[in-house]
CSV table of C-alpha atoms and ligand atoms in Angstrom, one decimal:
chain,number,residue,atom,x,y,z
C,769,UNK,CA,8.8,39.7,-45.8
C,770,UNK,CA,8.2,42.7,-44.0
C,771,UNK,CA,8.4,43.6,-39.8
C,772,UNK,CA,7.2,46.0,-37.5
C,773,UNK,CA,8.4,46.0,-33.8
C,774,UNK,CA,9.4,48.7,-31.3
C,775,UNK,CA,6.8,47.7,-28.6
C,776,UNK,CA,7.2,48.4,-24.7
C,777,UNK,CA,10.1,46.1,-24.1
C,778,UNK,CA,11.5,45.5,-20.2
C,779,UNK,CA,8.6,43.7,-18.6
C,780,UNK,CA,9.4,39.9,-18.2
C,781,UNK,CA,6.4,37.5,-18.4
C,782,UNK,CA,4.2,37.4,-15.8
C,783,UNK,CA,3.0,34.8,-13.6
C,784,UNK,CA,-0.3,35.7,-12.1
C,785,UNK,CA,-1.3,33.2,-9.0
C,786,UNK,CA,-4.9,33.7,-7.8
C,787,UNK,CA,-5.0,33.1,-4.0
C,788,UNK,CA,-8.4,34.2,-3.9
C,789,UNK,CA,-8.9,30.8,-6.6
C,790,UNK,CA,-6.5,28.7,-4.8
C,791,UNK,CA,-9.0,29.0,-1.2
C,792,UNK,CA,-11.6,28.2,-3.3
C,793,UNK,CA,-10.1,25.4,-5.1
C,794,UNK,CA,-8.8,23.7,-1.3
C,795,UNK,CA,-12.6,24.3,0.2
C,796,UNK,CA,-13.7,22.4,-2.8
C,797,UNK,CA,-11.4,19.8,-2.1
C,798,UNK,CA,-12.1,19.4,1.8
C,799,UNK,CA,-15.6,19.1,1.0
C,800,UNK,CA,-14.9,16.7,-1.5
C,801,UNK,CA,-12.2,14.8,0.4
C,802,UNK,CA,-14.9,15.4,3.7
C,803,UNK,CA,-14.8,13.9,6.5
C,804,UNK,CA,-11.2,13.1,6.4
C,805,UNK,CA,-8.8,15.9,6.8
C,806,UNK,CA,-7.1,17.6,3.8
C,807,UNK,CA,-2.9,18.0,3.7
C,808,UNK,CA,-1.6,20.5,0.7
C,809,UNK,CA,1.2,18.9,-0.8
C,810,UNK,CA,3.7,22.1,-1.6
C,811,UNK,CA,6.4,20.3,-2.8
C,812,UNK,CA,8.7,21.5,-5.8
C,813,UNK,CA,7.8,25.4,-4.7
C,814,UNK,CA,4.0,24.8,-4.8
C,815,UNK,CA,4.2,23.0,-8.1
C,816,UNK,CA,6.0,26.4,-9.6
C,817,UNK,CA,3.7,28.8,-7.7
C,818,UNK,CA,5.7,29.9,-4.8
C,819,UNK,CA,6.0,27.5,-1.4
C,820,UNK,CA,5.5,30.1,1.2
C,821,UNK,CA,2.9,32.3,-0.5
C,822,UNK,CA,0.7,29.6,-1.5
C,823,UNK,CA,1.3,27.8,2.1
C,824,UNK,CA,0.5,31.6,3.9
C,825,UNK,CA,-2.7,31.2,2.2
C,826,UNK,CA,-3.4,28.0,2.4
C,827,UNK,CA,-3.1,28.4,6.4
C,828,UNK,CA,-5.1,31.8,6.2
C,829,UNK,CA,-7.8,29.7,4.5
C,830,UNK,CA,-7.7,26.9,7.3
C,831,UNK,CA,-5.1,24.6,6.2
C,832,UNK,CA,-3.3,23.2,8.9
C,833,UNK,CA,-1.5,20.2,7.6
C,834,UNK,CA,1.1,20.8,4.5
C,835,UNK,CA,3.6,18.1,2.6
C,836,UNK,CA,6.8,18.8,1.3
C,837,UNK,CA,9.5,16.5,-0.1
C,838,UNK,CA,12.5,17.6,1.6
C,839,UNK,CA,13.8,19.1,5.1
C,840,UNK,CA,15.1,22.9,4.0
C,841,UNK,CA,11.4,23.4,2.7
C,842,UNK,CA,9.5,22.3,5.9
C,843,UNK,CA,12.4,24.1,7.5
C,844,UNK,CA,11.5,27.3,5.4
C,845,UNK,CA,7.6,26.8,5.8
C,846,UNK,CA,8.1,26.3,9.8
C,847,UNK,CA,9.7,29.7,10.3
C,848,UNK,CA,6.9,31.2,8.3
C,849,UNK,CA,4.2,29.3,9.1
C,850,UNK,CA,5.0,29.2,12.9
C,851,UNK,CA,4.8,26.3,15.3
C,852,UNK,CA,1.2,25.3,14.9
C,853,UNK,CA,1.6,24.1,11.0
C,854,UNK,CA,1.9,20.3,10.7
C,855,UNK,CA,4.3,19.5,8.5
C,856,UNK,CA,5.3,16.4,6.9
C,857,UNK,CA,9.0,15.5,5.1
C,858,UNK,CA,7.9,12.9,2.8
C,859,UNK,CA,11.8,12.1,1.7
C,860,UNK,CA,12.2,11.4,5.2
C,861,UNK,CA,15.9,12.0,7.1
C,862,UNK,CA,19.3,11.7,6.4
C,863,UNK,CA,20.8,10.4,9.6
C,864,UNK,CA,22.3,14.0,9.8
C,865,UNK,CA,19.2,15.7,9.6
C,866,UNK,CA,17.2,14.0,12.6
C,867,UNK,CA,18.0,16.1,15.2
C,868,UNK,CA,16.6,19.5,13.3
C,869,UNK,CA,14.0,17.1,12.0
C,870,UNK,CA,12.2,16.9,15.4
C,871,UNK,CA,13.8,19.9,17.0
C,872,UNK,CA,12.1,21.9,14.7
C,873,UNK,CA,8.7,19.7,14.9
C,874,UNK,CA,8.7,18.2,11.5
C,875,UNK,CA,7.3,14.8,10.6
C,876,UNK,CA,9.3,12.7,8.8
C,877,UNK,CA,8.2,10.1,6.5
C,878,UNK,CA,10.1,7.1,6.9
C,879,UNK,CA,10.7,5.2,4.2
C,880,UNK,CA,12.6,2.1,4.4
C,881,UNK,CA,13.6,-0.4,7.3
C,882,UNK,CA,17.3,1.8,7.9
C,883,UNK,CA,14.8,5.3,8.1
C,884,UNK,CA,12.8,2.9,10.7
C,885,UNK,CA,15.2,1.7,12.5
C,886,UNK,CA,17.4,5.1,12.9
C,887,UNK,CA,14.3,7.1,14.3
C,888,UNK,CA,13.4,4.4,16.2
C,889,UNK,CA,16.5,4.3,17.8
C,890,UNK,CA,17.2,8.0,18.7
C,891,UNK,CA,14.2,9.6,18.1
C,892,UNK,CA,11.5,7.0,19.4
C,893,UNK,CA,9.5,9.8,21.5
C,894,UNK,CA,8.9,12.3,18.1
C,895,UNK,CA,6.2,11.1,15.8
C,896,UNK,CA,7.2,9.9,12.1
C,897,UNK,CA,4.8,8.7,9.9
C,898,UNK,CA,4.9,5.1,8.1
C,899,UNK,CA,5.1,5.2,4.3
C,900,UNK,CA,4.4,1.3,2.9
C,901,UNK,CA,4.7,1.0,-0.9
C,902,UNK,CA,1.7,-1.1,-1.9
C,903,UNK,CA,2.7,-1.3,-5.6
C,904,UNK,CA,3.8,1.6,-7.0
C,905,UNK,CA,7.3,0.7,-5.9
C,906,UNK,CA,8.7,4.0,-5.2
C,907,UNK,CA,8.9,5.1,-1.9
C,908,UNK,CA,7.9,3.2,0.7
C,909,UNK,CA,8.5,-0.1,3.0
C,910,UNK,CA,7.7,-3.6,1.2
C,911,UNK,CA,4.1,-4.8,2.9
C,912,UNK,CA,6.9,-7.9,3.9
C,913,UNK,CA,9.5,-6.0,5.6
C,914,UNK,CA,7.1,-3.8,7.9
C,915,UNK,CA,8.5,-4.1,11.4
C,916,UNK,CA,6.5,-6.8,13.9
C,917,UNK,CA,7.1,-3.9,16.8
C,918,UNK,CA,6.5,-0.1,16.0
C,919,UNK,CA,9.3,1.2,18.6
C,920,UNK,CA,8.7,5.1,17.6
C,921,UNK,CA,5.5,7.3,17.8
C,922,UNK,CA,3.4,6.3,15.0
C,923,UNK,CA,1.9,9.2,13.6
C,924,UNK,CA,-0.2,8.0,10.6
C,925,UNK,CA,0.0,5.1,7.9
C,926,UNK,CA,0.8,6.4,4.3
C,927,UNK,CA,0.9,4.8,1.1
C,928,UNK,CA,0.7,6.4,-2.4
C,929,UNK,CA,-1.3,5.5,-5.7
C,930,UNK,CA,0.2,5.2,-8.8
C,931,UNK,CA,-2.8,5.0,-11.0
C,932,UNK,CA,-5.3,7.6,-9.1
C,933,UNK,CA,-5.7,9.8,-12.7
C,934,UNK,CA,-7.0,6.5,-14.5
C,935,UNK,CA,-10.5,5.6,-12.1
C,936,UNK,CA,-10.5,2.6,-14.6
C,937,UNK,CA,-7.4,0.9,-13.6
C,938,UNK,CA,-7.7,-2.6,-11.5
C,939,UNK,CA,-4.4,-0.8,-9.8
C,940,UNK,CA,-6.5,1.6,-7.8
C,941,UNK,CA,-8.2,-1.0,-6.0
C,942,UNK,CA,-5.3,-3.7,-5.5
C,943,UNK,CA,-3.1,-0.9,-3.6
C,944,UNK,CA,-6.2,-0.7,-1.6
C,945,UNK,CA,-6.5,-4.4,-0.8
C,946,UNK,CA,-3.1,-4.4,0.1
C,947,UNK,CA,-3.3,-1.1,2.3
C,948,UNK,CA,-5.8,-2.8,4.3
C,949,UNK,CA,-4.1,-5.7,4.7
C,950,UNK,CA,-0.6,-4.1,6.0
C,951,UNK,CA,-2.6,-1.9,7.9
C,952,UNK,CA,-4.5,-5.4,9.5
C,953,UNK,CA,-0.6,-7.1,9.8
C,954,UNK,CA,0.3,-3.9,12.5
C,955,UNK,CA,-2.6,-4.6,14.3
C,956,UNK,CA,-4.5,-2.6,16.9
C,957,UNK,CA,-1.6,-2.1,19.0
C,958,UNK,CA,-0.5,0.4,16.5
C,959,UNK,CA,-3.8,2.3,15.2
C,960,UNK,CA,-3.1,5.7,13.4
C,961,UNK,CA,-4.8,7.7,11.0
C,962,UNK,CA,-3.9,6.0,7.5
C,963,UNK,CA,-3.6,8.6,4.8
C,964,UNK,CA,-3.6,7.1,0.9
C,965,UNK,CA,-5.8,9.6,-1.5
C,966,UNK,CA,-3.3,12.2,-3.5
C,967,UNK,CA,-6.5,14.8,-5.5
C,968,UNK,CA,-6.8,11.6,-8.1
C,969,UNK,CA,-7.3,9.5,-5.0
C,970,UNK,CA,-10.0,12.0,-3.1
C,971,UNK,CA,-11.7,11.6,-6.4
C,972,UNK,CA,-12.2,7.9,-6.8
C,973,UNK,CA,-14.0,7.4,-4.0
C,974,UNK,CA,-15.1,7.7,-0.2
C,975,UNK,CA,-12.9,3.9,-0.2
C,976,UNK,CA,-9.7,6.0,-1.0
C,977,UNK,CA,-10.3,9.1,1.4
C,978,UNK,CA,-9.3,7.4,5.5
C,979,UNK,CA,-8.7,10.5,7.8
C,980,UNK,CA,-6.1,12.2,5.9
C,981,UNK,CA,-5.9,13.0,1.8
C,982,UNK,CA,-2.7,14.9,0.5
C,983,UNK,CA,-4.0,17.4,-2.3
C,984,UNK,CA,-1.3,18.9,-4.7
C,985,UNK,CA,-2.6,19.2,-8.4
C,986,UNK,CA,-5.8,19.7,-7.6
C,987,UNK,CA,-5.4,22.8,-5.8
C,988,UNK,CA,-3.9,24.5,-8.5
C,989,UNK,CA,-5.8,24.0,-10.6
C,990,UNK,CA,-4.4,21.2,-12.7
C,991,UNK,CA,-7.2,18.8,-13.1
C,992,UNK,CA,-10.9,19.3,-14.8
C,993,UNK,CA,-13.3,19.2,-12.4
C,994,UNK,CA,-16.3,21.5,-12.1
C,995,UNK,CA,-15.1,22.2,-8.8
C,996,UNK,CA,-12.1,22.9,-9.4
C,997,UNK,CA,-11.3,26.9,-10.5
C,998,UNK,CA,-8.2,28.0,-12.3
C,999,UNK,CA,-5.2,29.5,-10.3
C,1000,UNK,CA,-2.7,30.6,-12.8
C,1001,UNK,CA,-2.6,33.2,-15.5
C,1002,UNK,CA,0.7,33.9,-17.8
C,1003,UNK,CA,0.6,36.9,-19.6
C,1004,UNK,CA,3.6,38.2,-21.6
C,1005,UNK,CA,3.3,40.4,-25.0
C,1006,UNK,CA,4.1,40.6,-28.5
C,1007,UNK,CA,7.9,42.1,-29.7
C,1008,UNK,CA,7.2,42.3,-33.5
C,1009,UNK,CA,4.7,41.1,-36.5
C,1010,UNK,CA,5.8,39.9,-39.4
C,1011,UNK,CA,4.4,39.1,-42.9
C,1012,UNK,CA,5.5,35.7,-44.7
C,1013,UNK,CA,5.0,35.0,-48.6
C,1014,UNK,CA,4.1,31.6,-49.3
C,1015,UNK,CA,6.9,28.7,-48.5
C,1016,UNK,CA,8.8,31.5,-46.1
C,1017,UNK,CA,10.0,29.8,-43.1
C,1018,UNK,CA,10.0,30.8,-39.3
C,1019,UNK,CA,12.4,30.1,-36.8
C,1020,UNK,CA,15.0,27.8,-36.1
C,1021,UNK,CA,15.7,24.3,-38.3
C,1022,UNK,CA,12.7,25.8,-40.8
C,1023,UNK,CA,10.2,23.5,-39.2
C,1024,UNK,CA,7.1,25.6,-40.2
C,1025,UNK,CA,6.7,27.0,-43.7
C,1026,UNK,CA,4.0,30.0,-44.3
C,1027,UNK,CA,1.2,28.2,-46.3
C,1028,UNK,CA,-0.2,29.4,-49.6
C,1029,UNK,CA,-1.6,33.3,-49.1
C,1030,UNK,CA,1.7,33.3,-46.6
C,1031,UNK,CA,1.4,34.0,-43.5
C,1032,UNK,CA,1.3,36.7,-40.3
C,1033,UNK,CA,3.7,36.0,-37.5
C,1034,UNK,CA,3.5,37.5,-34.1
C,1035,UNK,CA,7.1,37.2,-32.3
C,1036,UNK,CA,6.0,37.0,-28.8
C,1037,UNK,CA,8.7,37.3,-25.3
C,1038,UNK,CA,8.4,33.9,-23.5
C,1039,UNK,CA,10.7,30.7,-25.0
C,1040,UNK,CA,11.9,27.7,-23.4
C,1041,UNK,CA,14.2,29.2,-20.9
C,1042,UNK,CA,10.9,30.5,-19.3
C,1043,UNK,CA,9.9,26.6,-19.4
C,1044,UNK,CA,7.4,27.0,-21.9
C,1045,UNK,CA,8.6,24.7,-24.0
C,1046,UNK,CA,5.7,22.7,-25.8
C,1047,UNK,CA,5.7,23.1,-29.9
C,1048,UNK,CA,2.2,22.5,-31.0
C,1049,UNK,CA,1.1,24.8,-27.8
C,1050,UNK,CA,-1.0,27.7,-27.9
C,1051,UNK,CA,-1.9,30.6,-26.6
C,1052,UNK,CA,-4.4,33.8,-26.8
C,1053,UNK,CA,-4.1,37.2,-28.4
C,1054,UNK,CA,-7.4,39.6,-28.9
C,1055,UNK,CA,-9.3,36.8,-27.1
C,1056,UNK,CA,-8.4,34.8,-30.0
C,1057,UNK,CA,-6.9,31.2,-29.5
C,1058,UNK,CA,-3.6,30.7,-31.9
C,1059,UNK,CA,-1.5,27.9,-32.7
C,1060,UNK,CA,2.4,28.3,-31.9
C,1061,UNK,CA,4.2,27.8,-35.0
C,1062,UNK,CA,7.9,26.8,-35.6
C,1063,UNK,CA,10.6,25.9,-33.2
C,1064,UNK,CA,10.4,27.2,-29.4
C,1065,UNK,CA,13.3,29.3,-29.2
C,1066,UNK,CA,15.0,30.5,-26.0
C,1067,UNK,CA,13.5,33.8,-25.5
C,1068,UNK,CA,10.6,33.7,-28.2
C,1069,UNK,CA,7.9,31.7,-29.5
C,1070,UNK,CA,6.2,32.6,-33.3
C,1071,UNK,CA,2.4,32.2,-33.2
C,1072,UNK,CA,0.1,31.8,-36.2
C,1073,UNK,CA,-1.8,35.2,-36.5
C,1074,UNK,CA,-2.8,35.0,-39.9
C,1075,UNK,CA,-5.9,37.5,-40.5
C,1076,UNK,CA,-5.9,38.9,-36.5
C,1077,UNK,CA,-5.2,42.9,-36.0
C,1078,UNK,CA,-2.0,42.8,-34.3
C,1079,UNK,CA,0.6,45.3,-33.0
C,1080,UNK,CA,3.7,44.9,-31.4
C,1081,UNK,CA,3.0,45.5,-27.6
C,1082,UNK,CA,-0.3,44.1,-27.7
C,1083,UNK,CA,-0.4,41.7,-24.5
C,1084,UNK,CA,-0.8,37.8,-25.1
C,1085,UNK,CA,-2.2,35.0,-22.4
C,1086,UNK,CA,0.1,31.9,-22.7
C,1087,UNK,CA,-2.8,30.6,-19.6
C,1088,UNK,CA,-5.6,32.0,-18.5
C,1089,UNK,CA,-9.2,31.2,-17.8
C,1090,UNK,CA,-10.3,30.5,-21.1
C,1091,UNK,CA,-6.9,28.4,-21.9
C,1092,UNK,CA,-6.5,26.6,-18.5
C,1093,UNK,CA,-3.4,24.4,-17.4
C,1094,UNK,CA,-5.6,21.4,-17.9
C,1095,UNK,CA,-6.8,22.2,-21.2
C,1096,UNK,CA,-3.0,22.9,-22.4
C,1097,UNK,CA,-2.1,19.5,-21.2
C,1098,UNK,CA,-4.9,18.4,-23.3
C,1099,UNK,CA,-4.1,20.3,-26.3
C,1100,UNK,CA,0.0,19.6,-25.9
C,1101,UNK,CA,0.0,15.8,-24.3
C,1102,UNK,CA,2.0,17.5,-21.3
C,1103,UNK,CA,0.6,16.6,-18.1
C,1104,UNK,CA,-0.7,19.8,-15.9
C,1105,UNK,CA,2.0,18.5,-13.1
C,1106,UNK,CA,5.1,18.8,-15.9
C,1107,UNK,CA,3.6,22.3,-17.3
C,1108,UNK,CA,3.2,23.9,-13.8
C,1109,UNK,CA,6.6,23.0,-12.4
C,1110,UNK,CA,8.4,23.8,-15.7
C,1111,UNK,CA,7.2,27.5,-15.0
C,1112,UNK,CA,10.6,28.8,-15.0
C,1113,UNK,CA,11.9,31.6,-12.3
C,1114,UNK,CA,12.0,34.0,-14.9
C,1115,UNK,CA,7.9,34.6,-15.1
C,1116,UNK,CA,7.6,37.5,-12.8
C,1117,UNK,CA,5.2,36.3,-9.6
C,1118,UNK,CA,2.1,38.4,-8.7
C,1119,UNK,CA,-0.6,37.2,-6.2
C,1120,UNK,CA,-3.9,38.6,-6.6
C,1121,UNK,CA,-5.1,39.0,-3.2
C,1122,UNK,CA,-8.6,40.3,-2.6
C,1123,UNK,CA,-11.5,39.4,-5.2
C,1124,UNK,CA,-11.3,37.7,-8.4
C,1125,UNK,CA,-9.3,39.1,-11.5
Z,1362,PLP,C1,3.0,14.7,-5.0
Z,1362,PLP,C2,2.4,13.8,-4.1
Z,1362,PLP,C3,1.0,14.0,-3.7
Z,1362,PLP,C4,0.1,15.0,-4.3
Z,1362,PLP,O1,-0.4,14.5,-5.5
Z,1362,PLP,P1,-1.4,15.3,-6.5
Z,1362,PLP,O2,-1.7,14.3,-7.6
Z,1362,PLP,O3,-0.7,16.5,-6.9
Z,1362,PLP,O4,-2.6,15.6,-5.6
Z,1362,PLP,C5,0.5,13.2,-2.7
Z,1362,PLP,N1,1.3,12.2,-2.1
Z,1362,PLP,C6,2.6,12.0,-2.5
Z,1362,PLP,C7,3.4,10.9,-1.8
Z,1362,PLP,C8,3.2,12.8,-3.5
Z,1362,PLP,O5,4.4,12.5,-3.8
């Protein structure tokens, strides 16, 4: 075996978000999702990419109506957004929370008959939005248990599919059926915008779209469409190269053995910590696609670089726009949603602002 290292060590992976790709990417989608109007769901830090940059752009670009999952986030997007963003809590509120809930001009998602009947009771005059499970059976109030009187401000009807990424599935259209018909039970006494299509949903159909769609994956970049661009890059860079005889092992547990004419190893500064965790994975050095070999470790992942000219130092894409989010959830069986989020906080962020990279 034999090594050579000694590279510039200190930078940390990089994360590299492209706003510029991310504008495009929710144009696209209003236009697709057109006429209704288009929410960006920024849940779970922007699926990884950063809540309040993404959602600063986002509302540069025209977006007006954003999604998170709990209160400290839309309480965190309010003060930097301002009072104009429309901003949806689609946990809904703890009976503690109600009071900053529509002090601060959030809109809570209520999600069962106590979240119903709470709001209704002290905070009848702020709007909350109706979330009816029509067969997912996650969030959401049983079709059977939707009250006969709405007694708050009814903001908009909500439901969620479960099966929008498979246009195949018989599910799509029963949550529909049933949509209609629990939107037909409240009657016209309570008409409000109904909101069902999550990017899956926007995609199956004008049927899916109503007034408003709630776009998450789709503006990042997660899905395959020709519409939609990539938004991330991961860059980080090779720490050593090493040559393998035949039979030599790498890593830990020996899972990978250097085949016959051995083997050249690049040691590269990313590992699972980073939440890039995916053996079989891949990633790009010299332009060249490379298989990662051997155990993720902590810190490090070993790549295949058998016949390649590498040096320590020399920079490697772990995403970029030839090896795209989607096609590593592809290539690895992850889906985009698991590899965004598990972007760990140690990837250092940069936004590119102006043009294209
Ligand atoms: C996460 C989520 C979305 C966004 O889904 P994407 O597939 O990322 O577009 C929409 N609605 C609800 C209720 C969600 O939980």
């Amino acid at each position: 075996m034999a090594s050579s290292g000694g590279g510039g060590l200190g930078a940390q992976p990089l994360l590299r978000v492209s706003l510029p790709m991310l504008a495009e990417n929710y144009a696209a989608l209003c236009d697709l999702a057109g006429p209704a109007r288009l929410g960006a769901v920024v849940k779970s830090d922007a699926y990884g990419l950063g809540l309040l940059p993404v959602a600063e752009h986002l509302a540069r670009s025209g977006c007006d109506l954003f999604l998170v999952a709990w209160l400290d986030e839309g309480i965190a997007l309010r003060e930097r957004l301002g009072p104009d963003a429309e901003i949806w809590i689609m946990h809904g509120v703890e009976p503690g929370g109600q009071d900053e809930c529509s002090a601060r001009g959030l809109i809570p998602v209520l999600n069962d008959p106590d979240q119903i009947a709470r709001w209704s009771s002290s905070h009848a005059d702020h709007p909350a939005v109706l979330n009816i499970d029509t067969g997912m059976n996650r969030l959401g109030v049983d079709p059977g248990q939707l009250p006969g009187v709405i007694a708050f401000r009814l903001h908009a009807l909500m439901s969620h599919l479960a099966s929008s990424g498979r246009p195949d599935s018989a599910q799509n259209a029963e949550q529909l059926a049933r949509l209609h018909r629990a939107a037909g039970r409240l009657g016209s006494a309570h008409r409000a915008p109904i909101s069902l299509a999550n990017t899956g949903g926007v995609l199956l159909g004008a049927d899916y779209r109503f007034d408003i769609c709630r776009c998450g994956i789709g503006l990042y970049g997660g899905i395959l469409h020709e519409r939609i661009a990539p938004v991330v890059e991961l860059h980080t860079q090779v720490l050593q190269v090493r040559r393998l005889r035949a039979g030599e092992s790498v890593g830990y547990n020996a899972r990978w053995c250097a085949p016959a004419g051995g083997a050249q190893i690049a040691v590269i500064a990313a590992g699972y910590a980073d939440g890039w965790l995916f053996d079989g994975g891949w990633a790009r050095v010299g332009g060249v696609r490379v298989p990662m070999v051997g155990e993720v470790s902590m810190d490090l992942i070993t790549l295949d670089v058998t016949g390649l000219e590498v040096q320590p130092g020399d920079p490697v894409a772990l995403a970029d726009a030839q090896l795209t989010v989607p096609e590593l959830s592809r290539l690895t069986g992850r889906s985009s949603y698991d590899i965004l989020t598990g972007i760990g906080a140690r990837f250092r962020r940069e936004y590119v602002l102006g043009a294209e990279p």
